[in-house]
Short mmCIF file of C-alpha atoms in Angstrom, two decimals:
data_model
loop_
_atom_site.label_atom_id
_atom_site.label_comp_id
_atom_site.label_asym_id
_atom_site.label_seq_id
_atom_site.Cartn_x
_atom_site.Cartn_y
_atom_site.Cartn_z
CA UNK O 4 33.84 125.43 180.90
CA UNK O 5 33.63 130.06 181.63
CA UNK O 6 35.00 132.71 183.13
CA UNK O 7 32.99 134.75 185.35
CA UNK O 8 34.09 137.55 187.43
CA UNK O 9 32.90 139.49 190.10
CA UNK O 10 34.27 142.10 192.38
CA UNK O 11 32.29 140.18 195.15
CA UNK O 12 32.61 135.85 195.55
CA UNK O 13 31.03 134.11 198.10
CA UNK O 14 32.13 130.22 198.29
CA UNK O 15 28.69 129.05 199.81
CA UNK O 16 25.10 129.99 200.93
CA UNK O 17 23.00 129.28 203.80
CA UNK O 18 22.30 131.97 206.29
CA UNK O 19 26.08 133.83 205.78
CA UNK O 20 26.35 133.45 202.37
CA UNK O 21 22.54 134.83 201.54
CA UNK O 22 22.82 137.67 204.03
CA UNK O 23 26.32 138.82 201.98
CA UNK O 24 25.19 138.48 198.54
CA UNK O 25 22.54 140.71 199.79
CA UNK O 26 24.17 143.55 202.04
CA UNK O 27 27.02 142.92 198.99
CA UNK O 28 24.19 143.84 196.61
CA UNK O 29 22.81 146.77 197.69
CA UNK O 30 26.32 148.22 197.72
CA UNK O 31 26.91 147.66 194.03
CA UNK O 32 29.26 144.73 194.10
CA UNK O 33 27.45 142.20 192.38
CA UNK O 34 28.04 139.70 193.59
CA UNK O 35 28.97 135.95 192.74
CA UNK O 36 27.24 132.95 194.99
CA UNK O 37 28.65 129.60 194.39
CA UNK O 38 26.35 127.18 195.80
CA UNK O 39 27.97 123.89 196.68
CA UNK O 40 26.60 120.88 197.41
CA UNK O 41 23.95 121.69 199.68
CA UNK O 42 22.69 125.52 198.59
CA UNK O 43 20.99 127.22 200.91
CA UNK O 44 23.21 125.18 203.94
CA UNK O 45 21.59 123.25 206.65
CA UNK O 46 18.44 124.79 207.49
CA UNK O 47 17.39 123.32 204.74
CA UNK O 48 17.30 119.72 206.64
CA UNK O 49 15.77 121.41 209.12
CA UNK O 50 11.93 121.16 209.46
CA UNK O 51 10.42 123.96 212.06
CA UNK O 52 12.47 126.63 212.86
CA UNK O 53 10.82 129.11 215.90
CA UNK O 54 13.48 131.34 216.79
CA UNK O 55 14.46 133.27 213.90
CA UNK O 56 13.38 136.94 214.96
CA UNK O 57 10.87 138.67 212.84
CA UNK O 58 8.36 135.81 212.49
CA UNK O 59 5.39 134.74 215.05
CA UNK O 60 3.81 131.27 214.08
CA UNK O 61 6.52 128.71 212.67
CA UNK O 62 8.27 128.47 209.88
CA UNK O 63 10.38 125.75 207.63
CA UNK O 64 14.07 126.04 206.97
CA UNK O 65 13.50 125.11 203.34
CA UNK O 66 11.60 128.07 203.07
CA UNK O 67 13.72 130.35 204.77
CA UNK O 68 16.82 129.36 202.66
CA UNK O 69 14.06 130.02 199.99
CA UNK O 70 13.05 134.08 200.91
CA UNK O 71 16.86 134.26 201.65
CA UNK O 72 18.10 133.09 198.21
CA UNK O 73 15.44 134.71 196.17
CA UNK O 74 15.90 138.14 198.41
CA UNK O 75 19.84 138.11 197.09
CA UNK O 76 18.67 137.73 193.46
CA UNK O 77 16.38 140.56 193.72
CA UNK O 78 19.32 142.71 194.50
CA UNK O 79 21.11 141.97 191.77
CA UNK O 80 23.25 138.44 193.16
CA UNK O 81 24.09 135.92 190.49
CA UNK O 82 23.07 132.16 191.76
CA UNK O 83 25.48 129.67 190.10
CA UNK O 84 25.20 125.73 190.58
CA UNK O 85 28.53 124.51 191.01
CA UNK O 86 31.14 123.23 193.95
CA UNK O 87 34.36 124.64 194.23
CA UNK O 88 37.13 122.72 194.09
CA UNK O 89 40.02 124.61 193.95
CA UNK O 90 40.99 128.88 195.51
CA UNK O 91 44.48 130.58 194.64
CA UNK O 92 44.73 132.84 197.73
CA UNK O 93 48.75 133.12 197.26
CA UNK O 94 48.34 135.38 194.98
CA UNK O 95 45.62 138.23 196.26
CA UNK O 96 42.83 140.28 195.07
CA UNK O 97 41.51 139.23 192.89
CA UNK O 98 41.17 135.78 194.30
CA UNK O 99 40.73 132.90 191.85
CA UNK O 100 38.59 129.58 192.35
CA UNK O 101 37.51 126.91 190.23
CA UNK O 102 34.19 125.12 190.39
CA UNK O 103 33.74 121.24 190.05
CA UNK O 104 32.24 121.80 186.50
CA UNK O 105 35.58 123.54 185.73
CA UNK O 106 33.95 127.08 185.51
CA UNK O 107 37.03 129.41 186.39
CA UNK O 108 35.10 132.30 189.17
CA UNK O 109 37.43 135.55 190.51
CA UNK O 110 36.72 138.15 192.87
CA UNK O 111 38.24 140.98 193.69
CA UNK O 112 37.16 140.19 197.23
CA UNK O 113 36.70 136.21 198.46
CA UNK O 114 33.90 135.27 200.71
CA UNK O 115 33.92 131.87 202.40
CA UNK O 116 30.68 131.08 203.76
CA UNK O 117 30.93 126.53 203.35
CA UNK O 118 29.14 126.03 207.05
CA UNK O 119 29.93 122.92 209.73
CA UNK O 120 27.60 119.56 209.68
CA UNK O 121 26.95 118.11 212.36
CA UNK O 122 28.85 115.01 213.04
CA UNK O 123 26.50 112.06 213.85
CA UNK O 124 26.66 108.00 215.31
CA UNK O 125 26.10 107.27 212.08
CA UNK O 126 22.97 104.11 213.37
CA UNK O 127 20.16 102.97 212.47
CA UNK O 128 16.92 105.41 212.76
CA UNK O 129 19.30 108.09 213.07
CA UNK O 130 18.73 109.73 209.55
CA UNK O 131 15.23 108.61 209.21
CA UNK O 132 13.80 110.34 212.63
CA UNK O 133 15.38 113.32 211.98
CA UNK O 134 13.29 115.93 212.39
CA UNK O 135 11.33 113.55 214.61
CA UNK O 136 12.48 113.28 217.23
CA UNK O 137 15.84 113.15 216.89
CA UNK O 138 18.38 116.72 217.00
CA UNK O 139 21.98 117.70 217.01
CA UNK O 140 20.77 121.50 218.30
CA UNK O 141 19.37 121.25 221.97
CA UNK O 142 19.09 125.34 221.41
CA UNK O 143 17.20 124.65 218.13
CA UNK O 144 15.36 122.31 219.08
CA UNK O 145 15.04 121.76 222.58
CA UNK O 146 11.77 123.97 223.41
CA UNK O 147 10.01 121.67 221.20
CA UNK O 148 10.48 119.23 224.47
CA UNK O 149 8.98 121.10 227.37
CA UNK O 150 8.15 118.95 229.81
CA UNK O 151 8.68 115.94 228.31
CA UNK O 152 11.66 113.42 228.76
CA UNK O 153 15.00 113.73 227.17
CA UNK O 154 18.35 112.59 225.75
CA UNK O 155 21.82 113.74 224.95
CA UNK O 156 24.29 111.80 223.44
CA UNK O 157 28.69 112.59 224.25
CA UNK O 158 30.59 113.71 226.62
CA UNK O 159 32.89 117.11 225.68
CA UNK O 160 31.88 120.70 225.63
CA UNK O 161 28.78 119.76 223.25
CA UNK O 162 27.30 117.62 224.71
CA UNK O 163 27.27 118.88 228.68
CA UNK O 164 26.26 122.17 227.36
CA UNK O 165 23.74 120.60 225.50
CA UNK O 166 22.52 119.28 228.39
CA UNK O 167 22.86 122.19 230.91
CA UNK O 168 20.78 123.75 228.14
CA UNK O 169 18.37 121.17 227.60
CA UNK O 170 17.06 121.13 231.35
CA UNK O 171 15.37 125.07 230.81
CA UNK O 172 13.06 122.79 229.27
CA UNK O 173 12.99 119.21 230.49
CA UNK O 174 13.22 118.19 234.10
CA UNK O 175 14.28 114.58 233.28
CA UNK O 176 17.82 115.04 231.54
CA UNK O 177 19.96 112.01 230.43
CA UNK O 178 23.78 112.48 229.18
CA UNK O 179 25.01 109.16 226.98
CA UNK O 180 28.55 108.81 227.33
CA UNK O 181 30.59 105.93 226.01
CA UNK O 182 33.37 106.63 229.30
CA UNK O 183 32.74 106.58 232.23
CA UNK O 184 34.17 109.82 232.82
CA UNK O 185 33.79 113.74 230.84
CA UNK O 186 36.35 114.98 228.52
CA UNK O 187 34.23 118.56 229.20
CA UNK O 188 35.63 121.09 230.73
CA UNK O 189 35.53 120.78 234.95
CA UNK O 190 33.65 123.87 235.62
CA UNK O 191 30.63 122.91 233.36
CA UNK O 192 30.27 119.55 234.45
CA UNK O 193 30.26 121.01 238.25
CA UNK O 194 27.24 122.32 236.99
CA UNK O 195 26.07 118.93 234.96
CA UNK O 196 27.53 117.24 238.33
CA UNK O 197 25.13 120.04 240.58
CA UNK O 198 21.89 119.29 238.14
CA UNK O 199 19.25 117.86 239.88
CA UNK O 200 17.79 117.25 236.25
CA UNK O 201 19.99 115.52 234.87
CA UNK O 202 21.30 112.01 235.25
CA UNK O 203 24.77 110.66 233.85
CA UNK O 204 24.61 107.02 231.57
CA UNK O 205 27.84 105.98 231.50
CA UNK O 206 29.67 103.26 229.26
CA UNK O 207 26.70 103.32 226.45
CA UNK O 208 26.93 104.00 223.26
CA UNK O 209 23.70 103.71 221.01
CA UNK O 210 23.16 101.06 218.74
CA UNK O 211 19.60 102.41 217.58
CA UNK O 212 17.42 104.72 217.92
CA UNK O 213 13.12 103.05 217.29
CA UNK O 214 9.95 105.12 216.37
CA UNK O 215 7.10 104.68 218.68
CA UNK O 216 3.55 103.92 217.50
CA UNK O 217 3.37 108.03 216.89
CA UNK O 218 6.24 107.08 214.44
CA UNK O 219 8.07 109.72 216.15
CA UNK O 220 11.45 108.44 218.53
CA UNK O 221 10.51 105.91 221.26
CA UNK O 222 13.38 104.85 222.73
CA UNK O 223 16.63 104.11 222.19
CA UNK O 224 18.38 101.14 221.95
CA UNK O 225 21.74 100.99 223.56
CA UNK O 226 24.97 98.67 224.71
CA UNK O 227 26.88 98.01 227.33
CA UNK O 228 30.60 99.00 226.75
CA UNK O 229 32.47 97.01 228.76
CA UNK O 230 29.64 94.38 229.12
CA UNK O 231 28.09 94.22 225.71
CA UNK O 232 24.84 93.70 227.80
CA UNK O 233 22.04 95.28 225.63
CA UNK O 234 18.62 97.83 227.10
CA UNK O 235 17.26 100.61 225.86
CA UNK O 236 15.61 103.58 227.26
CA UNK O 237 12.53 105.60 226.19
CA UNK O 238 12.93 109.34 225.02
CA UNK O 239 10.18 112.51 223.59
CA UNK O 240 13.78 113.95 222.02
CA UNK O 241 17.38 112.41 221.48
CA UNK O 242 20.35 115.16 221.00
CA UNK O 243 23.78 113.72 219.19
CA UNK O 244 26.04 116.17 220.50
CA UNK O 245 29.59 114.75 219.15
CA UNK O 246 30.96 118.26 217.78
CA UNK O 247 31.28 119.61 214.61
CA UNK O 248 33.03 119.52 211.35
CA UNK O 249 33.90 122.86 209.22
CA UNK O 250 33.72 122.39 205.50
CA UNK O 251 37.15 123.79 205.73
CA UNK O 252 39.25 121.30 202.96
CA UNK O 253 39.38 123.63 200.78
CA UNK O 254 41.52 125.63 202.91
CA UNK O 255 44.41 123.56 204.09
CA UNK O 256 47.72 124.94 204.21
CA UNK O 257 45.61 128.29 202.66
CA UNK O 258 44.56 130.02 205.90
CA UNK O 259 45.17 129.96 209.46
CA UNK O 260 42.47 127.38 211.25
CA UNK O 261 42.61 126.10 215.00
CA UNK O 262 42.47 121.97 216.15
CA UNK O 263 38.97 121.69 214.92
CA UNK O 264 39.45 123.02 211.68
CA UNK O 265 37.42 126.12 212.10
CA UNK O 266 39.09 129.19 210.33
CA UNK O 267 40.70 131.77 212.11
CA UNK O 268 39.33 135.41 211.69
CA UNK O 269 40.77 138.50 213.16
CA UNK O 270 38.21 138.63 217.23
CA UNK O 271 35.09 140.75 216.64
CA UNK O 272 35.61 140.70 212.36
CA UNK O 273 35.03 138.31 209.45
CA UNK O 274 38.84 139.29 208.91
CA UNK O 275 41.01 135.97 207.69
CA UNK O 276 45.23 136.60 207.92
CA UNK O 277 44.56 137.00 204.49
CA UNK O 278 43.30 141.08 202.55
CA UNK O 279 40.53 140.70 201.13
CA UNK O 280 39.92 137.06 202.18
CA UNK O 281 36.85 136.97 205.10
CA UNK O 282 35.02 133.98 206.90
CA UNK O 283 31.89 134.23 207.89
CA UNK O 284 28.75 131.28 209.78
CA UNK O 285 29.58 128.26 211.29
CA UNK O 286 32.41 128.34 208.91
CA UNK O 287 34.06 130.24 211.78
CA UNK O 288 31.67 130.11 214.49
CA UNK O 289 32.04 126.74 217.05
CA UNK O 290 29.95 129.20 218.86
CA UNK O 291 26.99 129.76 218.11
CA UNK O 292 25.90 127.84 215.10
CA UNK O 293 22.59 129.73 214.87
CA UNK O 294 21.24 130.97 211.77
CA UNK O 295 20.70 134.75 212.71
CA UNK O 296 24.45 134.89 214.43
CA UNK O 297 25.30 133.14 210.61
CA UNK O 298 23.06 136.01 208.38
CA UNK O 299 25.09 138.67 211.29
CA UNK O 300 28.77 137.71 210.25
CA UNK O 301 27.83 137.09 206.54
CA UNK O 302 26.51 140.82 207.33
CA UNK O 303 29.71 142.11 208.70
CA UNK O 304 31.78 139.67 205.96
CA UNK O 305 30.22 142.13 202.79
CA UNK O 306 30.43 145.34 205.29
CA UNK O 307 34.16 145.04 205.63
CA UNK O 308 34.59 143.77 202.00
CA UNK O 309 32.72 147.32 200.40
CA UNK O 310 35.47 149.11 202.40
CA UNK O 311 38.49 146.53 201.41
CA UNK O 312 37.25 147.52 197.76
CA UNK O 313 37.00 150.90 198.19
CA UNK O 314 40.25 151.33 200.13
CA UNK O 315 41.70 149.58 197.18
CA UNK O 316 39.84 151.55 194.70
CA UNK O 317 41.89 154.85 196.38
CA UNK O 318 45.58 153.06 195.96
CA UNK O 319 45.32 152.66 192.35
CA UNK O 320 43.91 155.94 192.09
CA UNK O 321 46.76 157.19 194.19
CA UNK O 322 48.70 155.34 192.11
CA UNK O 323 48.27 156.18 189.65
CA UNK O 324 47.77 159.57 190.17
CA UNK O 325 51.72 159.53 191.15
CA UNK O 326 52.79 158.47 187.41
#
């Protein structure tokens, strides 16, 4: 067991954590990134990425995260392959965290970039066809289904928003919902029902995802929730839109969260309710959830952390001078 100290401790990686590390390292804060169970975040299980600025050709998610990590290390970031299991925020800066390894991490500022995970159905074929027709992000992957038949699974705001977005690429969108009415906001429902490109399919659940002859998604096997009748629907792409789960279990009772478990921050900033603790990326963003927005909030967290430390150090110098 060892103790690691730093001016900036970052819990979590991905675009938010790595961007915070890059900016923090360039500011001389010598950050430590504790990568967690999934170093690189959700992009490490994403294949084609076509909407990250700066790349004319399609790039791979794992490669992008690898490059971000290397950049962060190049400018002075220390990477730790550990998972934080406890954190002490009560006593203010410096903040203390304990890893699954038993190591202790102490940082003058704390940046939380633990991200969020899409909720999945957990049915056969879903994992196997991930990236081969099955997705949890229409904004990320809808472009690849231009002119094709797609389905969205869910009935809340996320599902309706995904279905509406997909009409930019497809004239044949089916919304599959296990009930006979939507749970989304009325204004979204009105837009959906007004679209001639979206067909709701009520009282249906997806029993499994099935591959076609080319190995990619070919059709969905459905079950009627009222009659038990089985049916199939041929689709080229299926988007599971039943919500996201932010990785905030570690901070329950320690930081304010909304009803969905996302960390609450001061509007327009990554500042949490505790001075010196910042949240960035999907852990505090239930609206956009994009790599580029996560990277942006990571940058913001590092800049605000630098300002916090400068103010803290100035206050300490004034206190010493007054003695």
